[in-house]
Short mmCIF file of C-alpha atoms and ligand atoms in Angstrom, two decimals:
data_model
loop_
_atom_site.label_atom_id
_atom_site.label_comp_id
_atom_site.label_asym_id
_atom_site.label_seq_id
_atom_site.Cartn_x
_atom_site.Cartn_y
_atom_site.Cartn_z
CA MET M 447 -73.94 -64.50 -19.76
CA ALA M 448 -70.71 -62.67 -21.49
CA PHE M 449 -70.23 -63.93 -25.44
CA PRO M 450 -67.21 -66.14 -25.17
CA ASP M 451 -64.17 -65.22 -26.83
CA PHE M 452 -62.71 -69.02 -26.26
CA ALA M 453 -64.71 -72.29 -26.61
CA LYS M 454 -62.84 -75.70 -27.43
CA TYR M 455 -65.54 -76.53 -29.66
CA VAL M 456 -67.40 -73.88 -32.12
CA VAL M 457 -70.15 -75.73 -34.20
CA VAL M 458 -71.43 -73.41 -36.90
CA GLY M 459 -75.32 -73.67 -37.70
CA ALA M 460 -78.19 -74.51 -35.30
CA GLY M 461 -79.51 -77.08 -37.87
CA ILE M 462 -79.86 -80.52 -37.75
CA HIS M 463 -75.95 -81.21 -38.51
CA GLY M 464 -74.82 -78.81 -36.09
CA LEU M 465 -77.00 -79.85 -33.36
CA SER M 466 -76.70 -82.96 -33.97
CA THR M 467 -73.04 -82.72 -34.09
CA ALA M 468 -72.97 -80.66 -31.01
CA TYR M 469 -74.83 -83.13 -28.34
CA HIS M 470 -73.40 -86.33 -30.14
CA LEU M 471 -69.78 -84.73 -28.84
CA ALA M 472 -71.07 -83.74 -26.15
CA LEU M 473 -71.68 -87.43 -25.50
CA GLU M 474 -68.49 -88.73 -26.62
CA LEU M 475 -66.58 -86.35 -24.65
CA LYS M 476 -68.21 -87.11 -21.46
CA ALA M 477 -67.87 -90.83 -21.82
CA SER M 478 -64.31 -91.06 -23.23
CA GLY M 479 -63.43 -88.44 -20.08
CA LYS M 480 -61.96 -85.70 -22.62
CA GLY M 481 -64.63 -83.05 -21.76
CA SER M 482 -68.11 -82.35 -21.84
CA GLY M 483 -70.89 -80.64 -23.84
CA ALA M 484 -69.62 -77.31 -21.83
CA ASP M 485 -66.48 -77.14 -24.16
CA ILE M 486 -69.36 -76.57 -26.98
CA LEU M 487 -70.72 -73.38 -28.38
CA VAL M 488 -73.19 -73.48 -31.16
CA VAL M 489 -73.76 -70.04 -32.91
CA ASP M 490 -76.17 -69.38 -35.38
CA LYS M 491 -76.63 -66.21 -37.11
CA SER M 492 -80.37 -66.20 -36.59
CA GLY M 493 -81.92 -69.10 -34.43
CA ILE M 494 -82.37 -72.66 -33.94
CA ALA M 495 -84.01 -74.51 -37.69
CA ALA M 496 -83.52 -70.90 -39.40
CA GLY M 497 -82.21 -72.84 -42.52
CA ALA M 498 -83.36 -75.67 -44.86
CA THR M 499 -84.01 -77.43 -41.26
CA GLY M 500 -86.84 -75.65 -40.39
CA ILE M 501 -88.55 -75.69 -43.74
CA ALA M 502 -87.91 -79.60 -44.82
CA CYS M 503 -90.52 -81.85 -45.61
CA GLY M 504 -88.64 -84.04 -43.13
CA VAL M 505 -88.97 -87.51 -45.17
CA ILE M 506 -86.85 -90.17 -43.18
CA ARG M 507 -86.18 -92.99 -45.53
CA ASN M 508 -83.50 -95.53 -47.01
CA ASN M 509 -84.61 -96.01 -50.44
CA TYR M 510 -81.57 -94.78 -52.26
CA PHE M 511 -79.73 -96.19 -55.29
CA GLN M 512 -76.35 -95.74 -54.02
CA PRO M 513 -74.99 -98.42 -51.50
CA ALA M 514 -73.45 -95.81 -49.34
CA MET M 515 -76.29 -93.28 -49.11
CA ARG M 516 -78.11 -96.49 -48.11
CA GLU M 517 -76.15 -97.93 -45.58
CA LEU M 518 -75.38 -94.16 -43.83
CA MET M 519 -79.47 -94.33 -43.56
CA VAL M 520 -79.38 -97.04 -41.87
CA HIS M 521 -77.27 -95.95 -39.15
CA SER M 522 -79.61 -92.57 -38.79
CA VAL M 523 -83.02 -94.65 -38.85
CA GLY M 524 -81.64 -95.98 -35.70
CA VAL M 525 -80.93 -92.77 -34.34
CA TRP M 526 -83.97 -91.46 -35.02
CA GLU M 527 -85.85 -94.37 -33.71
CA SER M 528 -83.74 -94.05 -30.88
CA ASP M 529 -86.07 -91.44 -29.14
CA PRO M 530 -88.86 -90.69 -31.11
CA GLU M 531 -90.83 -88.36 -28.45
CA ALA M 532 -87.76 -85.91 -28.65
CA TYR M 533 -87.21 -85.86 -31.94
CA SER M 534 -91.11 -85.51 -32.92
CA TYR M 535 -90.53 -88.93 -35.04
CA HIS M 536 -93.49 -90.83 -36.59
CA GLY M 537 -92.33 -94.26 -37.90
CA VAL M 538 -95.00 -94.88 -40.60
CA GLY M 539 -92.67 -95.92 -43.27
CA TYR M 540 -91.92 -94.94 -46.69
CA MET M 541 -92.95 -96.31 -50.09
CA GLN M 542 -91.10 -95.76 -53.48
CA ILE M 543 -93.66 -96.34 -56.09
CA SER M 544 -92.27 -96.32 -59.32
CA PRO M 545 -92.30 -97.28 -63.35
CA GLU M 546 -90.93 -99.94 -65.59
CA SER M 547 -88.11 -97.55 -66.16
CA MET M 548 -87.17 -97.34 -62.87
CA ARG M 549 -87.83 -101.16 -61.79
CA GLU M 550 -84.55 -102.85 -62.23
CA ASP M 551 -82.93 -99.85 -60.12
CA VAL M 552 -85.68 -99.68 -57.37
CA ALA M 553 -85.14 -103.91 -57.16
CA SER M 554 -81.57 -104.01 -56.67
CA ILE M 555 -82.30 -101.33 -53.55
CA ALA M 556 -84.71 -104.17 -51.92
CA ARG M 557 -82.00 -106.67 -52.64
CA GLN M 558 -79.75 -104.65 -50.74
CA GLN M 559 -82.12 -103.80 -47.90
CA LYS M 560 -82.29 -107.63 -47.54
CA ASP M 561 -78.71 -107.81 -47.33
CA ILE M 562 -78.36 -105.05 -44.84
CA GLY M 563 -81.50 -106.28 -42.71
CA TYR M 564 -83.75 -102.66 -43.71
CA GLU M 565 -86.98 -104.52 -43.28
CA SER M 566 -88.87 -103.45 -46.63
CA VAL M 567 -91.40 -105.48 -48.84
CA PHE M 568 -91.05 -104.92 -52.62
CA ILE M 569 -93.97 -105.52 -54.86
CA GLU M 570 -93.12 -106.15 -58.73
CA GLY M 571 -95.77 -106.03 -61.63
CA ARG M 572 -98.96 -103.57 -62.70
CA GLU M 573 -101.55 -105.59 -61.38
CA ASP M 574 -99.58 -106.76 -58.34
CA SER M 575 -98.45 -103.46 -57.34
CA ASP M 576 -102.08 -101.64 -58.46
CA GLN M 577 -103.40 -104.24 -55.63
CA TYR M 578 -101.02 -103.66 -53.34
CA MET M 579 -101.47 -100.08 -53.40
CA LYS M 580 -105.18 -100.21 -53.25
CA ASN M 581 -105.09 -102.43 -50.16
CA ILE M 582 -103.50 -99.51 -48.20
CA PHE M 583 -105.57 -96.92 -50.09
CA HIS M 584 -108.89 -98.20 -51.86
CA ASP M 585 -108.69 -94.95 -54.07
CA TRP M 586 -105.34 -95.89 -55.36
CA GLN M 587 -105.34 -95.03 -59.43
CA ALA M 588 -101.93 -93.87 -60.46
CA GLN M 589 -101.32 -95.47 -64.15
CA GLY M 590 -98.02 -96.66 -65.21
CA ILE M 591 -96.74 -98.31 -62.04
CA THR M 592 -94.51 -101.85 -62.11
CA SER M 593 -92.96 -101.52 -59.03
CA VAL M 594 -93.53 -100.61 -54.77
CA LEU M 595 -90.88 -100.51 -52.73
CA HIS M 596 -92.54 -100.51 -49.20
CA GLU M 597 -90.16 -99.74 -46.49
CA LYS M 598 -91.26 -100.30 -43.15
CA ARG M 599 -88.81 -98.14 -40.93
CA GLY M 600 -88.58 -94.51 -41.69
CA GLY M 601 -91.18 -92.00 -41.98
CA PHE M 602 -90.90 -88.40 -40.77
CA ALA M 603 -90.37 -86.09 -38.14
CA ASN M 604 -91.73 -82.85 -37.86
CA ASN M 605 -89.50 -80.59 -38.93
CA THR M 606 -88.86 -77.88 -36.08
CA LYS M 607 -90.25 -79.84 -33.39
CA ALA M 608 -87.54 -82.01 -33.97
CA MET M 609 -84.76 -79.62 -33.97
CA TYR M 610 -86.14 -78.21 -30.11
CA GLY M 611 -86.11 -81.63 -29.35
CA LEU M 612 -82.11 -81.86 -30.39
CA ALA M 613 -81.61 -78.48 -29.05
CA THR M 614 -83.14 -79.46 -25.29
CA LYS M 615 -80.94 -82.59 -25.69
CA ALA M 616 -77.69 -80.53 -26.30
CA GLU M 617 -78.43 -77.96 -24.13
CA ASN M 618 -79.00 -80.71 -21.21
CA GLU M 619 -75.17 -81.70 -21.69
CA GLY M 620 -74.42 -78.11 -21.05
CA VAL M 621 -73.87 -76.98 -24.48
CA ARG M 622 -74.23 -73.50 -24.91
CA ILE M 623 -76.46 -72.44 -28.23
CA ILE M 624 -76.27 -68.51 -28.81
CA SER M 625 -78.15 -67.27 -31.82
CA GLY M 626 -77.73 -63.99 -33.35
CA VAL M 627 -74.06 -64.48 -34.06
CA THR M 628 -73.23 -64.19 -37.62
CA VAL M 629 -69.58 -65.43 -38.66
CA ASN M 630 -67.85 -63.22 -41.04
CA GLY M 631 -64.65 -65.11 -41.29
CA PHE M 632 -61.83 -67.14 -39.89
CA GLN M 633 -58.17 -66.51 -38.53
CA ARG M 634 -55.58 -69.42 -39.52
CA ASP M 635 -52.11 -70.10 -37.95
CA SER M 636 -49.26 -70.66 -40.33
CA SER M 637 -50.13 -74.70 -40.46
CA GLY M 638 -53.64 -73.49 -41.73
CA ALA M 639 -55.40 -74.46 -38.65
CA VAL M 640 -58.38 -72.19 -37.66
CA VAL M 641 -57.41 -70.34 -34.48
CA VAL M 642 -60.16 -67.66 -34.46
CA VAL M 643 -63.71 -67.69 -35.72
CA GLU M 644 -64.51 -63.95 -36.41
CA THR M 645 -68.26 -63.01 -35.47
CA ASP M 646 -70.45 -59.79 -35.71
CA ARG M 647 -70.40 -60.42 -31.56
CA GLY M 648 -66.50 -60.64 -31.35
CA ASN M 649 -63.91 -62.93 -31.78
CA VAL M 650 -64.07 -66.31 -30.66
CA ALA M 651 -60.54 -68.40 -30.21
CA CYS M 652 -60.59 -72.01 -30.74
CA ASP M 653 -59.46 -75.94 -31.01
CA TYR M 654 -61.97 -76.83 -33.62
CA VAL M 655 -64.49 -75.59 -35.57
CA VAL M 656 -67.51 -77.80 -36.81
CA ILE M 657 -69.27 -76.41 -39.85
CA GLY M 658 -73.19 -77.16 -40.61
CA ALA M 659 -74.20 -74.06 -42.78
CA GLY M 660 -76.38 -76.12 -45.36
CA PRO M 661 -77.53 -73.32 -48.11
CA TRP M 662 -74.71 -71.63 -47.06
CA ALA M 663 -72.02 -74.01 -47.63
CA LYS M 664 -70.45 -71.86 -50.47
CA GLN M 665 -70.04 -68.81 -48.27
CA PHE M 666 -68.31 -71.18 -45.64
CA TRP M 667 -65.98 -72.69 -48.38
CA GLU M 668 -64.82 -69.36 -49.47
CA MET M 669 -64.22 -68.24 -46.17
CA LEU M 670 -61.78 -71.02 -45.97
CA GLU M 671 -60.51 -70.20 -49.15
CA LEU M 672 -60.79 -73.57 -50.58
CA PRO M 673 -61.47 -73.91 -54.30
CA LYS M 674 -64.10 -72.52 -56.38
CA THR M 675 -63.58 -75.45 -59.03
CA ILE M 676 -62.46 -78.74 -59.11
CA ASP M 677 -61.92 -81.39 -61.09
CA VAL M 678 -63.62 -84.08 -61.53
CA GLN M 679 -62.83 -87.66 -62.35
CA SER M 680 -66.21 -89.53 -63.60
CA SER M 681 -66.34 -93.54 -62.55
CA SER M 682 -65.36 -94.56 -66.41
CA GLY M 683 -62.08 -92.51 -65.56
CA GLU M 684 -62.99 -89.16 -68.08
CA LEU M 685 -61.82 -86.01 -66.57
CA HIS M 686 -63.98 -83.32 -66.16
CA ARG M 687 -62.10 -79.97 -65.64
CA ASP M 688 -62.89 -76.87 -63.74
CA VAL M 689 -66.26 -77.91 -62.57
CA PRO M 690 -67.81 -75.22 -60.47
CA MET M 691 -67.77 -76.83 -56.60
CA TRP M 692 -71.80 -75.01 -55.77
CA VAL M 693 -74.67 -75.21 -57.66
CA TYR M 694 -78.15 -74.32 -56.55
CA TRP M 695 -81.21 -75.90 -57.01
CA SER M 696 -85.00 -74.56 -56.15
CA LEU M 697 -86.63 -77.44 -53.99
CA GLN M 698 -90.41 -77.55 -54.47
CA GLU M 699 -92.91 -77.92 -51.69
CA GLY M 700 -96.52 -77.24 -50.68
CA THR M 701 -99.66 -78.22 -48.48
CA LEU M 702 -102.78 -79.10 -49.42
CA GLY M 703 -104.89 -77.79 -46.82
CA LEU M 704 -107.17 -80.70 -46.37
CA ASP M 705 -107.80 -82.09 -42.68
CA PRO M 706 -104.60 -85.09 -42.66
CA ASN M 707 -107.05 -87.82 -41.34
CA VAL M 708 -108.46 -87.63 -44.99
CA GLN M 709 -105.48 -89.23 -45.57
CA LYS M 710 -105.59 -92.40 -43.42
CA THR M 711 -105.01 -96.01 -44.76
CA ASN M 712 -107.71 -98.82 -45.40
CA ALA M 713 -107.45 -100.09 -41.98
CA GLY M 714 -107.62 -96.20 -40.36
CA ALA M 715 -104.22 -96.03 -39.34
CA SER M 716 -101.96 -93.59 -40.21
CA PRO M 717 -100.00 -93.96 -43.81
CA PRO M 718 -96.32 -94.13 -44.82
CA VAL M 719 -95.29 -91.36 -46.82
CA VAL M 720 -95.64 -91.92 -50.48
CA HIS M 721 -93.42 -90.99 -53.01
CA VAL M 722 -94.52 -91.80 -56.84
CA ASP M 723 -91.98 -91.42 -59.66
CA SER M 724 -93.94 -91.86 -63.14
CA ASP M 725 -93.52 -91.26 -67.23
CA ALA M 726 -97.48 -91.95 -67.47
CA PRO M 727 -98.86 -88.51 -69.36
CA LEU M 728 -99.91 -86.21 -66.26
CA TYR M 729 -102.98 -84.26 -66.84
CA SER M 730 -104.31 -81.09 -65.20
CA CYS M 731 -106.90 -81.70 -62.15
CA VAL M 732 -108.14 -78.39 -63.12
CA ASP M 733 -109.11 -78.44 -67.18
CA GLY M 734 -107.81 -81.67 -68.38
CA SER M 735 -105.14 -80.31 -70.47
CA LEU M 736 -101.39 -82.14 -70.54
CA ILE M 737 -98.90 -80.82 -68.18
CA THR M 738 -96.12 -83.01 -69.17
CA ASP M 739 -95.40 -86.22 -70.90
CA LYS M 740 -92.06 -86.39 -69.26
CA PRO M 741 -90.99 -88.00 -66.21
CA TRP M 742 -92.33 -86.47 -62.96
CA GLY M 743 -91.99 -87.36 -59.29
CA ILE M 744 -94.09 -86.31 -56.23
CA TYR M 745 -94.22 -87.34 -52.50
CA TYR M 746 -96.78 -86.68 -49.69
CA LYS M 747 -98.12 -87.25 -46.41
CA PRO M 748 -100.61 -86.04 -43.98
CA ASP M 749 -98.84 -83.70 -41.32
CA PHE M 750 -100.54 -82.28 -38.57
CA HIS M 751 -97.38 -79.52 -37.95
CA PHE M 752 -98.14 -78.21 -41.54
CA GLY M 753 -101.89 -78.60 -41.36
CA GLY M 754 -102.48 -80.48 -44.18
CA ILE M 755 -101.16 -83.12 -47.14
CA GLN M 756 -97.85 -81.65 -47.38
CA GLY M 757 -95.22 -82.75 -49.59
CA GLY M 758 -93.22 -81.52 -53.17
CA ALA M 759 -92.09 -82.37 -56.51
CA ALA M 760 -88.92 -82.72 -58.34
CA PRO M 761 -86.88 -79.85 -57.78
CA PHE M 762 -84.96 -77.63 -60.76
CA LYS M 763 -81.35 -76.34 -61.23
CA ILE M 764 -81.15 -72.49 -60.73
CA GLU M 765 -79.24 -71.40 -63.50
CA THR M 766 -78.10 -67.99 -62.65
CA HIS M 767 -74.31 -67.99 -61.46
CA PRO M 768 -73.80 -69.64 -58.37
CA ASP M 769 -71.87 -66.00 -57.26
CA GLU M 770 -75.07 -64.43 -58.10
CA VAL M 771 -77.68 -66.44 -56.05
CA GLN M 772 -78.66 -64.75 -53.27
CA VAL M 773 -79.25 -67.25 -50.61
CA ASP M 774 -80.60 -64.54 -48.01
CA PRO M 775 -83.27 -63.80 -47.01
CA TYR M 776 -83.97 -67.64 -47.17
CA GLY M 777 -86.64 -69.87 -47.72
CA VAL M 778 -89.81 -68.69 -47.24
CA GLU M 779 -88.52 -65.16 -46.53
CA SER M 780 -87.08 -65.30 -50.54
CA PRO M 781 -88.79 -63.16 -53.14
CA ASP M 782 -87.22 -65.23 -55.73
CA PHE M 783 -87.12 -69.31 -54.60
CA ILE M 784 -90.35 -69.81 -53.22
CA VAL M 785 -93.07 -72.11 -54.77
CA ASP M 786 -95.06 -70.60 -58.01
CA ASP M 787 -98.67 -71.42 -58.92
CA HIS M 788 -97.23 -73.95 -61.84
CA PHE M 789 -95.81 -76.20 -58.98
CA VAL M 790 -99.09 -75.93 -57.00
CA HIS M 791 -100.89 -77.09 -60.44
CA MET M 792 -98.70 -80.15 -61.51
CA TRP M 793 -98.35 -81.29 -57.74
CA VAL M 794 -102.18 -81.09 -56.83
CA SER M 795 -102.92 -82.48 -60.20
CA ALA M 796 -100.44 -85.74 -59.79
CA LEU M 797 -101.95 -86.34 -56.19
CA ALA M 798 -105.39 -86.47 -58.02
CA HIS M 799 -103.52 -88.84 -60.45
CA CYS M 800 -102.30 -91.21 -57.83
CA GLN M 801 -105.59 -91.18 -55.87
CA LYS M 802 -109.21 -89.95 -56.40
CA ARG M 803 -109.69 -88.24 -52.76
CA PHE M 804 -107.63 -85.24 -54.17
CA GLU M 805 -109.71 -84.82 -57.33
CA GLY M 806 -111.32 -81.49 -57.08
CA SER M 807 -109.21 -80.08 -54.19
CA ILE M 808 -106.89 -77.47 -55.45
CA GLY M 809 -108.75 -74.78 -54.22
CA HIS M 810 -107.54 -75.83 -50.78
CA TYR M 811 -103.51 -75.56 -51.52
CA LYS M 812 -102.43 -73.40 -48.56
CA ASN M 813 -101.35 -70.15 -50.60
CA GLU M 814 -98.53 -69.42 -48.38
CA PRO M 815 -94.74 -69.06 -49.20
CA SER M 816 -93.07 -72.31 -49.36
CA GLY M 817 -89.90 -74.10 -50.64
CA GLY M 818 -86.12 -72.90 -50.30
CA ILE M 819 -82.87 -73.64 -52.36
CA GLY M 820 -80.24 -75.95 -51.67
CA CYS M 821 -76.35 -75.70 -52.50
CA PHE M 822 -75.50 -78.77 -53.94
CA THR M 823 -71.86 -80.75 -54.70
CA PRO M 824 -70.90 -81.56 -58.23
CA ASP M 825 -72.59 -85.19 -57.56
CA SER M 826 -75.37 -84.23 -55.59
CA PHE M 827 -74.00 -85.96 -52.50
CA PRO M 828 -72.51 -84.83 -49.44
CA VAL M 829 -68.88 -84.21 -48.58
CA PHE M 830 -68.03 -84.92 -44.75
CA ASP M 831 -64.52 -83.55 -44.24
CA VAL M 832 -61.98 -82.01 -42.40
CA PHE M 833 -60.32 -79.42 -44.15
CA CYS M 834 -57.74 -76.80 -42.92
CA GLU M 835 -56.47 -79.20 -40.20
CA ASN M 836 -59.12 -78.74 -37.68
CA CYS M 837 -62.43 -77.82 -39.51
CA TYR M 838 -64.95 -80.29 -40.10
CA VAL M 839 -67.57 -79.47 -42.92
CA ILE M 840 -70.48 -80.87 -43.17
CA ALA M 841 -71.71 -80.11 -46.45
CA ASP M 842 -74.89 -81.77 -47.60
CA SER M 843 -76.88 -81.73 -50.69
CA ASN M 844 -80.29 -81.92 -49.27
CA HIS M 845 -80.30 -85.32 -48.45
CA GLY M 846 -79.62 -83.96 -44.53
CA TYR M 847 -82.84 -83.64 -42.74
CA LYS M 848 -83.04 -87.64 -42.63
CA MET M 849 -79.30 -87.66 -41.65
CA LEU M 850 -79.99 -87.23 -37.95
CA GLY M 851 -77.13 -89.97 -37.15
CA VAL M 852 -74.55 -87.98 -39.16
CA GLY M 853 -73.71 -85.51 -35.93
CA GLN M 854 -73.01 -88.71 -34.33
CA LEU M 855 -70.45 -90.30 -36.48
CA VAL M 856 -68.99 -86.79 -36.69
CA ALA M 857 -68.42 -86.39 -33.05
CA GLN M 858 -66.80 -90.02 -33.42
CA GLU M 859 -64.34 -88.84 -35.93
CA ILE M 860 -63.67 -85.88 -34.10
CA CYS M 861 -62.50 -87.86 -31.24
CA GLY M 862 -60.12 -90.17 -33.03
CA ASN M 863 -62.53 -92.69 -34.47
CA THR M 864 -63.07 -92.99 -38.39
CA SER M 865 -66.40 -94.00 -39.89
CA ASP M 866 -66.27 -96.11 -42.54
CA LEU M 867 -69.98 -94.94 -43.20
CA LEU M 868 -68.62 -91.29 -43.67
CA GLU M 869 -65.65 -92.65 -45.80
CA PRO M 870 -67.17 -92.47 -49.18
CA PHE M 871 -68.25 -88.69 -48.95
CA ARG M 872 -64.78 -87.52 -48.66
CA PHE M 873 -63.81 -84.50 -50.93
CA SER M 874 -61.14 -86.45 -52.35
CA ARG M 875 -63.52 -88.68 -54.78
CA TYR M 876 -64.17 -85.92 -56.59
CA ALA M 877 -60.39 -86.21 -58.10
CA GLN M 878 -59.58 -89.99 -57.44
CA GLY M 879 -63.10 -91.03 -59.66
CA ASN M 880 -64.95 -92.76 -56.69
CA LEU M 881 -68.47 -90.92 -57.53
CA HIS M 882 -71.39 -92.56 -56.18
CA PRO M 883 -73.75 -94.25 -59.31
CA VAL M 884 -76.56 -92.11 -60.77
CA SER M 885 -79.76 -93.97 -60.73
CA ASN M 886 -82.98 -93.46 -63.03
CA SER M 887 -84.93 -91.68 -60.64
CA PRO M 888 -85.97 -87.98 -61.54
CA PHE M 889 -84.61 -86.76 -58.16
CA PRO M 890 -81.29 -85.41 -58.58
CA TRP M 891 -80.48 -86.90 -54.91
CA SER M 892 -81.70 -90.46 -55.46
C1 FAD Z 1483 -87.53 -77.20 -49.33
C2 FAD Z 1483 -86.65 -78.32 -48.58
C3 FAD Z 1483 -87.37 -79.31 -47.96
C4 FAD Z 1483 -86.60 -80.46 -47.84
N1 FAD Z 1483 -86.88 -82.11 -47.44
C5 FAD Z 1483 -85.95 -82.53 -47.32
C6 FAD Z 1483 -86.94 -84.12 -46.61
O1 FAD Z 1483 -87.81 -84.15 -46.12
N2 FAD Z 1483 -85.66 -84.76 -45.83
C7 FAD Z 1483 -84.32 -84.16 -45.63
O2 FAD Z 1483 -83.67 -85.77 -45.34
N3 FAD Z 1483 -84.19 -83.64 -46.25
C8 FAD Z 1483 -84.59 -82.63 -46.57
N4 FAD Z 1483 -84.45 -81.42 -47.29
C9 FAD Z 1483 -82.75 -80.99 -47.25
C10 FAD Z 1483 -82.45 -80.83 -45.50
O3 FAD Z 1483 -83.56 -79.64 -44.90
C11 FAD Z 1483 -81.23 -80.14 -45.28
O4 FAD Z 1483 -79.97 -80.98 -46.18
C12 FAD Z 1483 -80.77 -79.99 -43.94
O5 FAD Z 1483 -81.57 -79.58 -43.28
C13 FAD Z 1483 -79.39 -79.09 -43.91
O6 FAD Z 1483 -79.03 -78.90 -42.36
P1 FAD Z 1483 -77.78 -78.42 -41.77
O7 FAD Z 1483 -77.68 -78.29 -40.71
O8 FAD Z 1483 -76.43 -78.54 -42.92
O9 FAD Z 1483 -78.10 -76.52 -42.55
P2 FAD Z 1483 -79.34 -75.58 -42.18
O10 FAD Z 1483 -80.59 -76.43 -41.43
O11 FAD Z 1483 -79.44 -74.97 -43.13
O12 FAD Z 1483 -78.73 -74.80 -40.67
C14 FAD Z 1483 -77.90 -74.10 -41.39
C15 FAD Z 1483 -77.51 -73.01 -40.16
O13 FAD Z 1483 -76.67 -72.19 -40.36
C16 FAD Z 1483 -76.82 -70.56 -40.11
N5 FAD Z 1483 -75.65 -69.62 -41.17
C17 FAD Z 1483 -75.65 -69.44 -42.00
N6 FAD Z 1483 -74.48 -68.82 -42.09
C18 FAD Z 1483 -74.22 -68.13 -41.00
C19 FAD Z 1483 -72.98 -67.53 -40.88
N7 FAD Z 1483 -72.62 -66.68 -41.93
N8 FAD Z 1483 -72.93 -67.19 -39.34
C20 FAD Z 1483 -73.63 -68.10 -38.51
N9 FAD Z 1483 -74.76 -68.66 -38.64
C21 FAD Z 1483 -74.89 -69.23 -40.23
C22 FAD Z 1483 -78.33 -70.51 -40.71
O14 FAD Z 1483 -79.08 -69.59 -40.00
C23 FAD Z 1483 -78.66 -72.38 -40.55
O15 FAD Z 1483 -79.36 -72.33 -39.20
C24 FAD Z 1483 -85.05 -80.37 -47.80
C25 FAD Z 1483 -84.46 -78.96 -47.79
C26 FAD Z 1483 -85.37 -78.05 -48.45
C27 FAD Z 1483 -84.51 -76.41 -48.84
#
């Protein structure tokens, strides 16, 4: 089939956001009689799930301190649950296990989950938290934990499998997905609207563009001639001038090559995803030396797709100037941004700190490249907004794998139905000071 020179809707990026938008847009167009999936072209310079989506842990949770994030996640969890088989979704639940410094934050999350009808159990107090955990994992031994939030929905999905399921759904609706097409720029008309997407395979004229470029968000931002720095008003009214729009963070993940069945619950069931934040001193599982006496956090789950116990730790900010950061080659192909021995030592020691079954297991760590970078906005939360009249930018600061539902809401907006759930994520929030509240979590995105 010849490379098209026109598509009504061009979607750039075959990660979760691009594919979800394409699939749901196809459904919206069909339902409204305005068109069909045949009007939609998805292009990706590599292929399906070649970006952050394909290396993500795949954790799906509601646990966010920010009310707008929680409400958005309720919607997305519903989309995951709508077709668990195609989405390779495991609704095993999710646990946020926290120290005293986070107890009040998490208590407010639990209260608000009740208000919005999201099922969870909240346990408070050192002894009750310990007992609750031991009822699930007999070998639980983490120190200094004073609350447990156990979300009964959510869990994880197998990262690439889910995306092939989503791509198939889109293709079944007539969407065309073409791999190996690099977008190099845009042509705009006198009103500023994008009229042509320039690619290395030729120009594609279009009526509307959607960009779901994950860690490449900054490159597209520049192609659209949007500002490199912006003014940000804090919630207290303080104005910060010339804040860089984009900053990169390195995400740390890996796999302990044990039989995933080792992490069954006491009842022999598949366990919830475990996320532990702690301020207890963390000691090496190798030689007993102190690794850190600062707050730390890890998450983990048994995952047959990764072939072991897979998870990660808090990311770190990349101090290199954003203009100098090499996003390509991406992910496990990157010479600069894969995890190092320090991560392995810390993460496996933290696993052993939490559960006795992981003591002495560091030799099973899978020594293959893992981790990758993310492109973050000034407040580390996504921007979902229309720029240049007809260009929907989905710029997500690494919350995105779980956000399967965002594409559905974006598709509805493209078809004229504004979403209250997306409203708190507009670009104007930086100038207006409508920022999301900041929690005491060691993670920038919680
Ligand atoms: C190590 C790691 C672990 C993570 N774990 C989780 C998790 O457990 N849960 C969670 O919710 N989120 C997680 N995230 C975040 C999540 O993966 C991202 O937020 C999400 O995948 C972003 O999806 P996307 O579709 O916007 O981008 P991507 O999946 O990165 O897709 C962008 C696509 O754009 C293509 N592209 C780039 N430039 C061009 C161009 N010029 N022309 C054409 N195509 C182009 C790329 O090839 C790529 O396929 C994790 C991220 C990382 C890095």
